[in-house]
Amino acid sequence: MTATHAQPQAGVAGAVRERSRRRTAGQGLRDVCFLVLAPLPLLAALPLAVAGGGTRRWFGGRGESQRAEAQAAKDAAAEAFYELDTAQRDLKISIETITAVDSSPAARKAVDDFAALGRRIDEASHAYITAVDAHDLDRDDLEPSVASKARAELTSAKDQLVRVKGELDRFGAGLGPLLGSAETQLARLAPAVERARQALLAASNALDAVRASGLRADDLAARLAALAPELTKLNQGAGRHGVTETLQRADRVLRDAEAVRAEAEKLPERAAEIDRRLVTLRTRAQALTTRSASVEPVLSELRRRFSAACWQDLQPVPEQAAVNVRQAEEKLKEAARAREEQRWADATSRLSTVRALLNATDEAVSAAGDRLRRLDEVAKDPEQEIQRTRFAIRDAQRLAMAGRHTPEPRHARPLDDAVARLDQAITALENRHPDYWHFLTVTEGLRQIAADVVADIREERGAGSH
C-alpha cells in the first residue's frame, strides 16, 4: 500500500483526520463543562463522583497525562504522514515529467530508485496506519499503560515516516539536472508546435495567393499536402508520440512549411525572370547566327596570309557554331513549353543548357576574329609584344635578386633560358616569311614561365616569414 494510491490507506488517513476532529470537539465540550460547573460548591460535585461508582478522576492525574502524550504523538505522526504523502505526490509528478522526455539510463535509474522508495514508503505508512487503528485514544476507560504503549508505537511510526521523508527529499534534490532538462524540453513543446502550425497556415495562404494570380504551383501544393499527416500527429500531442519525437516533428514541419511559403512567394518573380531569359536568349541566338557567318571570311584571310598552325584548330568553328545555335533554338522551344505548362524546374534547366551552348559558340566565333586581329598587330609592329615579354622576364629577375647577391639556380635558370628563347624568336622574325603565330605562341609561353617563377618566390618567402 502507498500513501498516494492505496484505497485502504486513504480510508485510514480520512479516519485519522476524522478522529482528530472528534477529539478536538470532545475536548471543547469538556472545557465548556468545566466553565459551567466551576462555580458550584465542591460538596455539590462530590455526590456526582460517588454516584458514578467509579474511581477515575475527571481532570488531572496520571491517566489524563498519558492520554495527552499519546494524542500528541498521534497528531505528530499524522503530520509526518501528511508531509510524506504530499512529498511523494509532488515527486511522482517530477518523475512523470522526466520519463515523458528522457529515456536515458540515468532517467531509467531514477524511476527504479523512486519505485524502491515507494516500497519503503508503503512500509512506513503501513506501520503508521496499524498504530492508529490499534488504539482508540478517545475511550473513557483508556488505561495509562495502553496510552503509554500507543504513544510509543505512534512515536516509532512517526520517526519511521520522518526517516523515509528524509530519503525522499534527498532523492528529489538529486533529480535537479534531469528535471531541469525535462522541464526545458516541455517548455519548448507548446511554442514549437504552435510555430509549426503557423508556418503551415502561412504556406497555405501564400499558395492561395499564387493561385489567385493564375499560377498553378502544383509541385508546391503536393509538398504542402504531404505535411498534412505530420500536422495530424502534432495535434495528437506528445502524450501519444513522445516529447522528443514531437519536438523533432515540429521542427521538421516548420522547416518544410517555411520552404514552401518562401518558394510560393518567389514564384511570380521566378516566372517573370524565366520570361525575361527566354526573350534575351532568343535575341542572343539570332545575333550569334549573324556573327557565325563572319567566321568563314576570317578563316579565308588566315589561310591566305599566315601559317597553317594558326587556323587549323579553327576549321570546325563555322559548322559547330551552326549546330550549337540550332540546338539552342530547340532548347528554347522546350523551355517555352515548360514555362507555358508551369514546369518551372524544367524551364530553368532548358534555359541553362541554352546559355551554355551560346557561350561556347560565342567564344569560338570570337576566337577566330581575335586571332586575326593579334596576328595583324604583330605583323605590323612586333615591338609591343617584345617589350611586354621583356618586362615580364626582367620583373621576375629583379624579384629573384631582391635581398641576395646571387639568385637561386632554380629561379635563375628558367629566366636565363627565357631571355635566350626571346632573342631567338626575335631573330626568326627577320626571315623572308616570318611565322607570326609561332612568335606569339613563344612570347606567351615565356610570360607564363616568368609568372610561375614570381609565384614560387613569393610563396617561399611568405612561408619563411611565418
Short mmCIF file of C-alpha atoms in Angstrom, two decimals:
data_model
loop_
_atom_site.label_atom_id
_atom_site.label_comp_id
_atom_site.label_asym_id
_atom_site.label_seq_id
_atom_site.Cartn_x
_atom_site.Cartn_y
_atom_site.Cartn_z
CA MET A 1 0.00 0.00 0.00
CA THR A 2 1.19 3.59 -0.61
CA ALA A 3 0.32 6.88 0.92
CA THR A 4 -0.78 8.02 -2.50
CA HIS A 5 -2.88 5.38 -4.16
CA ALA A 6 -3.87 2.53 -1.78
CA GLN A 7 -7.60 2.64 -1.08
CA PRO A 8 -7.43 1.18 2.46
CA GLN A 9 -4.77 3.63 3.45
CA ALA A 10 -6.76 6.54 2.08
CA GLY A 11 -9.67 5.43 4.24
CA VAL A 12 -7.48 5.20 7.30
CA ALA A 13 -5.99 8.60 6.64
CA GLY A 14 -9.50 10.02 6.50
CA ALA A 15 -10.38 8.19 9.66
CA VAL A 16 -7.30 9.62 11.34
CA ARG A 17 -8.33 13.13 10.44
CA GLU A 18 -11.96 12.46 11.48
CA ARG A 19 -10.85 11.08 14.80
CA SER A 20 -8.66 14.12 15.37
CA ARG A 21 -11.66 16.35 14.78
CA ARG A 22 -13.77 14.30 17.18
CA ARG A 23 -11.06 14.52 19.84
CA THR A 24 -10.90 18.29 19.44
CA ALA A 25 -14.70 18.53 19.69
CA GLY A 26 -14.73 16.34 22.80
CA GLN A 27 -12.06 18.42 24.45
CA GLY A 28 -14.07 21.56 23.73
CA LEU A 29 -17.13 20.04 25.35
CA ARG A 30 -15.17 19.18 28.47
CA ASP A 31 -13.86 22.76 28.61
CA VAL A 32 -17.43 24.08 28.50
CA CYS A 33 -18.50 21.73 31.29
CA PHE A 34 -15.65 22.97 33.42
CA LEU A 35 -16.69 26.61 32.96
CA VAL A 36 -20.30 25.79 33.82
CA LEU A 37 -19.61 23.61 36.85
CA ALA A 38 -16.71 25.58 38.30
CA PRO A 39 -18.84 27.94 40.46
CA LEU A 40 -20.72 25.05 42.16
CA PRO A 41 -19.71 24.13 45.71
CA LEU A 42 -17.32 21.25 45.96
CA LEU A 43 -19.87 19.29 48.04
CA ALA A 44 -22.39 19.57 45.16
CA ALA A 45 -19.95 17.90 42.79
CA LEU A 46 -18.93 15.17 45.26
CA PRO A 47 -22.19 13.15 45.12
CA LEU A 48 -21.86 13.07 41.34
CA ALA A 49 -18.50 11.33 41.57
CA VAL A 50 -19.75 8.97 44.31
CA ALA A 51 -22.97 8.27 42.42
CA GLY A 52 -20.97 7.16 39.38
CA GLY A 53 -19.42 4.43 41.38
CA GLY A 54 -16.07 4.87 39.55
CA THR A 55 -12.67 5.94 40.73
CA ARG A 56 -11.48 7.78 37.51
CA ARG A 57 -10.92 11.49 38.08
CA TRP A 58 -12.32 13.96 35.51
CA PHE A 59 -9.37 16.31 35.40
CA GLY A 60 -5.66 15.92 36.04
CA GLY A 61 -4.00 12.78 37.17
CA ARG A 62 -1.53 10.40 35.60
CA GLY A 63 -4.10 8.81 33.20
CA GLU A 64 -5.02 12.08 31.53
CA SER A 65 -1.35 12.97 31.16
CA GLN A 66 -0.63 9.66 29.39
CA ARG A 67 -3.68 10.18 27.17
CA ALA A 68 -2.50 13.69 26.22
CA GLU A 69 1.00 12.44 25.40
CA ALA A 70 -0.42 9.66 23.27
CA GLN A 71 -2.69 12.13 21.48
CA ALA A 72 0.27 14.44 20.82
CA ALA A 73 2.23 11.52 19.41
CA LYS A 74 -0.76 10.66 17.23
CA ASP A 75 -1.00 14.24 15.94
CA ALA A 76 2.75 14.35 15.22
CA ALA A 77 2.53 11.04 13.35
CA ALA A 78 -0.46 12.30 11.35
CA GLU A 79 1.50 15.44 10.39
CA ALA A 80 4.51 13.34 9.34
CA PHE A 81 2.20 11.08 7.33
CA TYR A 82 0.63 14.08 5.58
CA GLU A 83 4.02 15.62 4.75
CA LEU A 84 5.32 12.32 3.34
CA ASP A 85 2.17 11.85 1.28
CA THR A 86 2.46 15.37 -0.13
CA ALA A 87 6.17 14.95 -0.93
CA GLN A 88 5.52 11.63 -2.65
CA ARG A 89 2.77 13.12 -4.79
CA ASP A 90 4.97 16.07 -5.83
CA LEU A 91 7.92 13.82 -6.61
CA LYS A 92 5.74 11.48 -8.65
CA ILE A 93 4.87 14.43 -10.88
CA SER A 94 8.59 15.15 -11.31
CA ILE A 95 9.29 11.51 -12.23
CA GLU A 96 6.46 11.55 -14.76
CA THR A 97 7.88 14.75 -16.26
CA ILE A 98 11.30 13.13 -16.65
CA THR A 99 10.00 9.88 -18.14
CA ALA A 100 7.87 11.80 -20.65
CA VAL A 101 11.01 13.34 -22.13
CA ASP A 102 14.05 11.30 -21.17
CA SER A 103 14.74 7.62 -21.84
CA SER A 104 18.41 7.72 -20.91
CA PRO A 105 19.97 5.24 -18.45
CA ALA A 106 20.05 7.98 -15.80
CA ALA A 107 16.30 8.56 -16.20
CA ARG A 108 15.55 4.83 -16.01
CA LYS A 109 17.65 4.58 -12.84
CA ALA A 110 15.69 7.45 -11.30
CA VAL A 111 12.44 5.59 -12.00
CA ASP A 112 13.78 2.42 -10.39
CA ASP A 113 15.06 4.32 -7.36
CA PHE A 114 11.68 6.03 -6.94
CA ALA A 115 9.94 2.66 -7.06
CA ALA A 116 12.26 1.36 -4.31
CA LEU A 117 11.49 4.44 -2.23
CA GLY A 118 7.79 3.79 -2.81
CA ARG A 119 8.14 0.37 -1.24
CA ARG A 120 9.78 1.88 1.85
CA ILE A 121 7.02 4.50 1.98
CA ASP A 122 4.47 1.68 1.90
CA GLU A 123 6.15 0.00 4.85
CA ALA A 124 6.28 3.20 6.91
CA SER A 125 2.68 4.06 6.03
CA HIS A 126 1.52 0.58 6.96
CA ALA A 127 3.23 0.84 10.36
CA TYR A 128 1.56 4.21 10.95
CA ILE A 129 -1.90 3.03 9.93
CA THR A 130 -1.58 -0.09 12.05
CA ALA A 131 -0.62 2.01 15.09
CA VAL A 132 -3.55 4.39 14.56
CA ASP A 133 -6.10 1.58 14.12
CA ALA A 134 -4.79 -0.32 17.14
CA HIS A 135 -5.62 2.36 19.71
CA ASP A 136 -8.73 4.43 20.37
CA LEU A 137 -7.45 7.32 22.45
CA ASP A 138 -10.98 8.69 22.91
CA ARG A 139 -12.17 5.79 25.08
CA ASP A 140 -13.27 6.84 28.57
CA ASP A 141 -11.73 3.74 30.14
CA LEU A 142 -8.33 4.13 28.46
CA GLU A 143 -5.70 2.71 30.78
CA PRO A 144 -2.46 4.63 31.32
CA SER A 145 -0.43 1.61 30.25
CA VAL A 146 -2.40 1.37 26.99
CA ALA A 147 -1.94 5.11 26.38
CA SER A 148 1.79 4.75 27.02
CA LYS A 149 2.01 1.87 24.58
CA ALA A 150 0.05 3.82 21.98
CA ARG A 151 2.37 6.80 22.43
CA ALA A 152 5.45 4.58 21.92
CA GLU A 153 4.03 2.91 18.81
CA LEU A 154 2.86 6.19 17.28
CA THR A 155 6.19 7.88 18.02
CA SER A 156 8.03 4.98 16.35
CA ALA A 157 5.73 5.20 13.33
CA LYS A 158 6.31 8.95 13.14
CA ASP A 159 10.09 8.50 13.31
CA GLN A 160 9.94 5.97 10.51
CA LEU A 161 7.83 8.33 8.39
CA VAL A 162 10.31 11.16 9.00
CA ARG A 163 13.27 8.97 8.03
CA VAL A 164 11.64 7.95 4.77
CA LYS A 165 10.66 11.58 4.12
CA GLY A 166 14.35 12.50 4.51
CA GLU A 167 15.33 9.84 1.96
CA LEU A 168 12.64 11.14 -0.39
CA ASP A 169 13.89 14.72 -0.03
CA ARG A 170 17.47 13.71 -0.76
CA PHE A 171 16.35 11.72 -3.79
CA GLY A 172 14.34 14.70 -5.04
CA ALA A 173 17.32 17.02 -4.66
CA GLY A 174 19.39 14.66 -6.83
CA LEU A 175 16.83 14.85 -9.64
CA GLY A 176 17.66 18.52 -10.31
CA PRO A 177 19.63 18.12 -13.58
CA LEU A 178 17.26 15.54 -15.07
CA LEU A 179 14.19 17.50 -14.08
CA GLY A 180 15.64 20.79 -15.34
CA SER A 181 16.40 19.29 -18.73
CA ALA A 182 12.97 17.70 -18.96
CA GLU A 183 11.19 20.91 -17.99
CA THR A 184 13.21 22.83 -20.57
CA GLN A 185 12.08 20.47 -23.31
CA LEU A 186 8.49 20.59 -22.13
CA ALA A 187 8.65 24.39 -22.10
CA ARG A 188 9.77 24.24 -25.75
CA LEU A 189 6.99 21.89 -26.75
CA ALA A 190 3.92 24.15 -26.96
CA PRO A 191 5.72 27.07 -28.70
CA ALA A 192 7.37 24.68 -31.17
CA VAL A 193 4.06 23.07 -32.12
CA GLU A 194 2.40 26.47 -32.43
CA ARG A 195 5.20 27.77 -34.68
CA ALA A 196 4.78 24.73 -36.92
CA ARG A 197 1.04 25.31 -37.18
CA GLN A 198 1.52 28.98 -38.01
CA ALA A 199 4.12 28.10 -40.65
CA LEU A 200 1.68 25.70 -42.29
CA LEU A 201 -1.01 28.37 -42.26
CA ALA A 202 1.37 30.93 -43.81
CA ALA A 203 2.39 28.45 -46.51
CA SER A 204 -1.25 27.71 -47.31
CA ASN A 205 -2.06 31.42 -47.55
CA ALA A 206 0.94 32.07 -49.81
CA LEU A 207 -0.10 29.22 -52.07
CA ASP A 208 -3.65 30.58 -52.30
CA ALA A 209 -2.30 33.99 -53.30
CA VAL A 210 -0.13 32.46 -56.02
CA ARG A 211 -3.06 30.52 -57.45
CA ALA A 212 -5.17 33.62 -57.41
CA SER A 213 -2.60 35.24 -59.74
CA GLY A 214 -3.06 32.44 -62.28
CA LEU A 215 -0.10 30.22 -61.35
CA ARG A 216 -0.90 26.60 -60.50
CA ALA A 217 2.12 25.74 -58.33
CA ASP A 218 1.18 22.05 -58.40
CA ASP A 219 4.52 20.87 -57.02
CA LEU A 220 4.26 23.24 -54.06
CA ALA A 221 0.69 22.13 -53.42
CA ALA A 222 1.84 18.49 -53.39
CA ARG A 223 4.63 19.28 -50.93
CA LEU A 224 2.20 21.10 -48.65
CA ALA A 225 -0.31 18.24 -48.81
CA ALA A 226 2.44 15.82 -47.77
CA LEU A 227 2.72 17.71 -44.48
CA ALA A 228 -0.93 17.04 -43.54
CA PRO A 229 -0.20 13.69 -41.79
CA GLU A 230 2.56 15.39 -39.82
CA LEU A 231 0.10 18.05 -38.65
CA THR A 232 -2.30 15.31 -37.56
CA LYS A 233 0.41 13.74 -35.41
CA LEU A 234 1.27 17.13 -33.93
CA ASN A 235 -2.37 17.60 -32.98
CA GLN A 236 -2.44 14.17 -31.34
CA GLY A 237 0.16 15.51 -28.92
CA ALA A 238 3.24 14.42 -27.08
CA GLY A 239 1.25 12.09 -24.87
CA ARG A 240 0.89 9.73 -27.82
CA HIS A 241 4.11 10.28 -29.73
CA GLY A 242 6.54 11.41 -27.03
CA VAL A 243 8.03 14.82 -26.33
CA THR A 244 11.31 14.32 -28.19
CA GLU A 245 9.65 12.94 -31.32
CA THR A 246 7.04 15.70 -31.25
CA LEU A 247 9.71 18.40 -30.96
CA GLN A 248 11.60 16.91 -33.90
CA ARG A 249 8.40 16.66 -35.94
CA ALA A 250 7.51 20.29 -35.15
CA ASP A 251 10.95 21.49 -36.27
CA ARG A 252 10.70 19.45 -39.48
CA VAL A 253 7.21 20.73 -40.29
CA LEU A 254 8.31 24.30 -39.57
CA ARG A 255 11.32 23.99 -41.89
CA ASP A 256 9.38 22.36 -44.76
CA ALA A 257 6.42 24.72 -44.48
CA GLU A 258 8.65 27.79 -44.50
CA ALA A 259 10.42 26.47 -47.60
CA VAL A 260 7.05 26.06 -49.37
CA ARG A 261 5.97 29.54 -48.31
CA ALA A 262 9.24 31.14 -49.48
CA GLU A 263 9.07 29.43 -52.88
CA ALA A 264 5.42 30.33 -53.29
CA GLU A 265 6.13 33.99 -52.57
CA LYS A 266 9.00 33.98 -55.10
CA LEU A 267 7.05 32.13 -57.79
CA PRO A 268 5.64 35.23 -59.59
CA GLU A 269 9.14 36.72 -59.68
CA ARG A 270 10.56 33.41 -60.90
CA ALA A 271 8.00 33.26 -63.71
CA ALA A 272 8.83 36.81 -64.76
CA GLU A 273 12.57 36.02 -64.71
CA ILE A 274 12.05 32.98 -66.96
CA ASP A 275 10.09 35.17 -69.38
CA ARG A 276 12.93 37.69 -69.49
CA ARG A 277 15.56 34.98 -70.04
CA LEU A 278 13.53 33.48 -72.87
CA VAL A 279 13.49 36.82 -74.69
CA THR A 280 17.17 37.60 -74.00
CA LEU A 281 18.50 34.18 -75.06
CA ARG A 282 16.34 34.13 -78.18
CA THR A 283 17.76 37.51 -79.21
CA ARG A 284 21.30 36.32 -78.48
CA ALA A 285 20.83 33.17 -80.57
CA GLN A 286 19.72 35.29 -83.51
CA ALA A 287 22.75 37.57 -83.11
CA LEU A 288 25.12 34.59 -82.99
CA THR A 289 23.60 33.24 -86.21
CA THR A 290 24.61 36.50 -87.89
CA ARG A 291 28.10 36.54 -86.32
CA SER A 292 28.78 32.93 -87.25
CA ALA A 293 28.53 33.90 -90.90
CA SER A 294 31.64 36.11 -90.47
CA VAL A 295 33.88 33.22 -89.36
CA GLU A 296 34.40 31.79 -92.82
CA PRO A 297 35.84 35.06 -94.29
CA VAL A 298 38.17 35.31 -91.26
CA LEU A 299 39.40 31.76 -91.84
CA SER A 300 39.97 32.55 -95.51
CA GLU A 301 42.13 35.53 -94.56
CA LEU A 302 44.15 33.46 -92.06
CA ARG A 303 44.76 30.74 -94.68
CA ARG A 304 45.89 33.27 -97.22
CA ARG A 305 48.33 35.28 -95.09
CA PHE A 306 49.55 33.07 -92.21
CA SER A 307 50.81 29.58 -91.43
CA ALA A 308 48.50 26.61 -91.20
CA ALA A 309 49.13 26.23 -87.43
CA CYS A 310 47.19 29.40 -86.70
CA TRP A 311 43.95 28.41 -88.43
CA GLN A 312 43.71 24.60 -88.43
CA ASP A 313 42.10 24.44 -84.93
CA LEU A 314 39.51 26.98 -86.11
CA GLN A 315 38.35 24.96 -89.12
CA PRO A 316 35.32 23.35 -87.34
CA VAL A 317 34.07 26.65 -85.88
CA PRO A 318 31.53 27.63 -88.60
CA GLU A 319 29.86 24.21 -88.68
CA GLN A 320 29.94 23.77 -84.90
CA ALA A 321 28.52 27.27 -84.40
CA ALA A 322 25.59 26.47 -86.68
CA VAL A 323 24.92 23.19 -84.81
CA ASN A 324 25.09 24.90 -81.43
CA VAL A 325 22.69 27.63 -82.48
CA ARG A 326 20.18 25.09 -83.81
CA GLN A 327 20.36 23.11 -80.57
CA ALA A 328 19.94 26.31 -78.58
CA GLU A 329 16.84 27.21 -80.57
CA GLU A 330 15.33 23.75 -79.93
CA LYS A 331 16.01 24.04 -76.21
CA LEU A 332 14.42 27.49 -76.22
CA LYS A 333 11.24 25.99 -77.66
CA GLU A 334 11.27 23.30 -74.97
CA ALA A 335 11.82 25.96 -72.28
CA ALA A 336 8.90 27.99 -73.64
CA ARG A 337 6.62 24.92 -73.49
CA ALA A 338 7.74 24.17 -69.94
CA ARG A 339 7.04 27.78 -68.97
CA GLU A 340 3.58 27.62 -70.51
CA GLU A 341 2.87 24.40 -68.59
CA GLN A 342 4.37 25.98 -65.45
CA ARG A 343 7.05 23.33 -65.10
CA TRP A 344 9.46 25.80 -63.60
CA ALA A 345 12.34 23.45 -62.89
CA ASP A 346 12.27 22.08 -66.45
CA ALA A 347 12.12 25.56 -67.92
CA THR A 348 15.09 26.70 -65.83
CA SER A 349 17.10 23.61 -66.78
CA ARG A 350 16.48 24.13 -70.50
CA LEU A 351 17.45 27.78 -70.29
CA SER A 352 20.72 26.85 -68.57
CA THR A 353 21.51 24.48 -71.43
CA VAL A 354 20.77 27.21 -73.97
CA ARG A 355 23.07 29.61 -72.19
CA ALA A 356 25.93 27.09 -72.13
CA LEU A 357 25.55 26.39 -75.87
CA LEU A 358 25.51 30.08 -76.75
CA ASN A 359 28.52 30.81 -74.52
CA ALA A 360 30.58 28.10 -76.22
CA THR A 361 29.54 29.38 -79.64
CA ASP A 362 30.34 32.97 -78.71
CA GLU A 363 33.83 32.01 -77.51
CA ALA A 364 34.60 30.03 -80.68
CA VAL A 365 33.35 32.77 -83.03
CA SER A 366 35.23 35.44 -81.07
CA ALA A 367 38.45 33.37 -81.07
CA ALA A 368 38.67 33.48 -84.87
CA GLY A 369 38.33 37.27 -85.03
CA ASP A 370 40.70 37.81 -82.04
CA ARG A 371 43.38 35.66 -83.64
CA LEU A 372 43.29 37.57 -86.93
CA ARG A 373 43.45 40.86 -85.02
CA ARG A 374 46.50 39.79 -82.94
CA LEU A 375 48.34 38.49 -85.99
CA ASP A 376 47.65 41.72 -87.87
CA GLU A 377 49.00 43.77 -84.93
CA VAL A 378 52.23 41.78 -84.51
CA ALA A 379 52.82 41.65 -88.25
CA LYS A 380 52.53 45.41 -88.41
CA ASP A 381 54.68 46.09 -85.30
CA PRO A 382 56.12 43.21 -83.20
CA GLU A 383 57.91 45.61 -80.84
CA GLN A 384 54.97 45.94 -78.42
CA GLU A 385 54.84 42.15 -77.94
CA ILE A 386 58.61 42.03 -77.50
CA GLN A 387 58.66 44.75 -74.83
CA ARG A 388 55.76 43.21 -72.99
CA THR A 389 57.61 39.90 -72.75
CA ARG A 390 60.95 41.53 -71.77
CA PHE A 391 59.26 43.43 -68.96
CA ALA A 392 57.74 40.23 -67.51
CA ILE A 393 61.15 38.47 -67.54
CA ARG A 394 63.01 41.45 -66.01
CA ASP A 395 60.41 41.85 -63.29
CA ALA A 396 60.92 38.20 -62.32
CA GLN A 397 64.71 38.65 -62.35
CA ARG A 398 64.54 41.66 -60.01
CA LEU A 399 62.40 39.73 -57.56
CA ALA A 400 64.80 36.78 -57.68
CA MET A 401 67.75 39.11 -56.82
CA ALA A 402 65.95 41.03 -54.06
CA GLY A 403 67.97 40.72 -50.83
CA ARG A 404 70.50 38.33 -52.41
CA HIS A 405 73.95 38.53 -54.05
CA THR A 406 73.14 35.66 -56.38
CA PRO A 407 69.72 34.24 -57.26
CA GLU A 408 68.62 30.70 -56.56
CA PRO A 409 69.62 28.48 -59.52
CA ARG A 410 66.14 27.05 -59.78
CA HIS A 411 64.86 30.61 -60.30
CA ALA A 412 67.71 31.97 -62.40
CA ARG A 413 67.95 29.07 -64.88
CA PRO A 414 64.42 29.29 -66.35
CA LEU A 415 64.66 33.08 -66.57
CA ASP A 416 68.02 32.91 -68.40
CA ASP A 417 66.56 30.35 -70.79
CA ALA A 418 63.58 32.66 -71.36
CA VAL A 419 65.89 35.52 -72.36
CA ALA A 420 67.68 33.28 -74.85
CA ARG A 421 64.45 31.96 -76.36
CA LEU A 422 63.07 35.51 -76.74
CA ASP A 423 66.17 36.56 -78.66
CA GLN A 424 65.77 33.54 -80.95
CA ALA A 425 62.12 34.37 -81.58
CA ILE A 426 63.01 37.98 -82.45
CA THR A 427 65.72 36.79 -84.85
CA ALA A 428 63.24 34.46 -86.56
CA LEU A 429 61.07 37.46 -87.46
CA GLU A 430 63.85 38.58 -89.83
CA ASN A 431 63.16 35.61 -92.13
CA ARG A 432 61.61 36.19 -95.52
CA HIS A 433 58.35 34.56 -94.43
CA PRO A 434 58.17 35.03 -90.64
CA ASP A 435 55.82 32.78 -88.66
CA TYR A 436 53.97 35.34 -86.56
CA TRP A 437 51.73 32.72 -84.95
CA HIS A 438 54.80 30.81 -83.72
CA PHE A 439 56.21 34.09 -82.40
CA LEU A 440 53.03 34.86 -80.43
CA THR A 441 52.95 31.33 -79.04
CA VAL A 442 56.58 31.61 -77.84
CA THR A 443 56.16 35.01 -76.17
CA GLU A 444 53.01 33.93 -74.41
CA GLY A 445 54.82 30.84 -73.08
CA LEU A 446 57.77 32.95 -71.85
CA ARG A 447 55.48 35.29 -69.93
CA GLN A 448 53.90 32.26 -68.25
CA ILE A 449 57.38 30.99 -67.21
CA ALA A 450 58.19 34.36 -65.65
CA ALA A 451 54.84 34.39 -63.82
CA ASP A 452 55.50 30.87 -62.41
CA VAL A 453 58.92 31.95 -61.06
CA VAL A 454 57.40 35.02 -59.38
CA ALA A 455 54.66 32.93 -57.75
CA ASP A 456 57.22 30.39 -56.48
CA ILE A 457 59.44 33.10 -54.94
CA ARG A 458 56.52 34.81 -53.20
CA GLU A 459 55.19 31.57 -51.83
CA GLU A 460 58.63 30.61 -50.48
CA ARG A 461 59.21 33.97 -48.83
CA GLY A 462 55.68 34.07 -47.43
CA ALA A 463 56.23 30.70 -45.77
CA GLY A 464 59.60 31.84 -44.38
CA SER A 465 58.08 34.88 -42.71
CA HIS A 466 55.85 32.62 -40.59
#
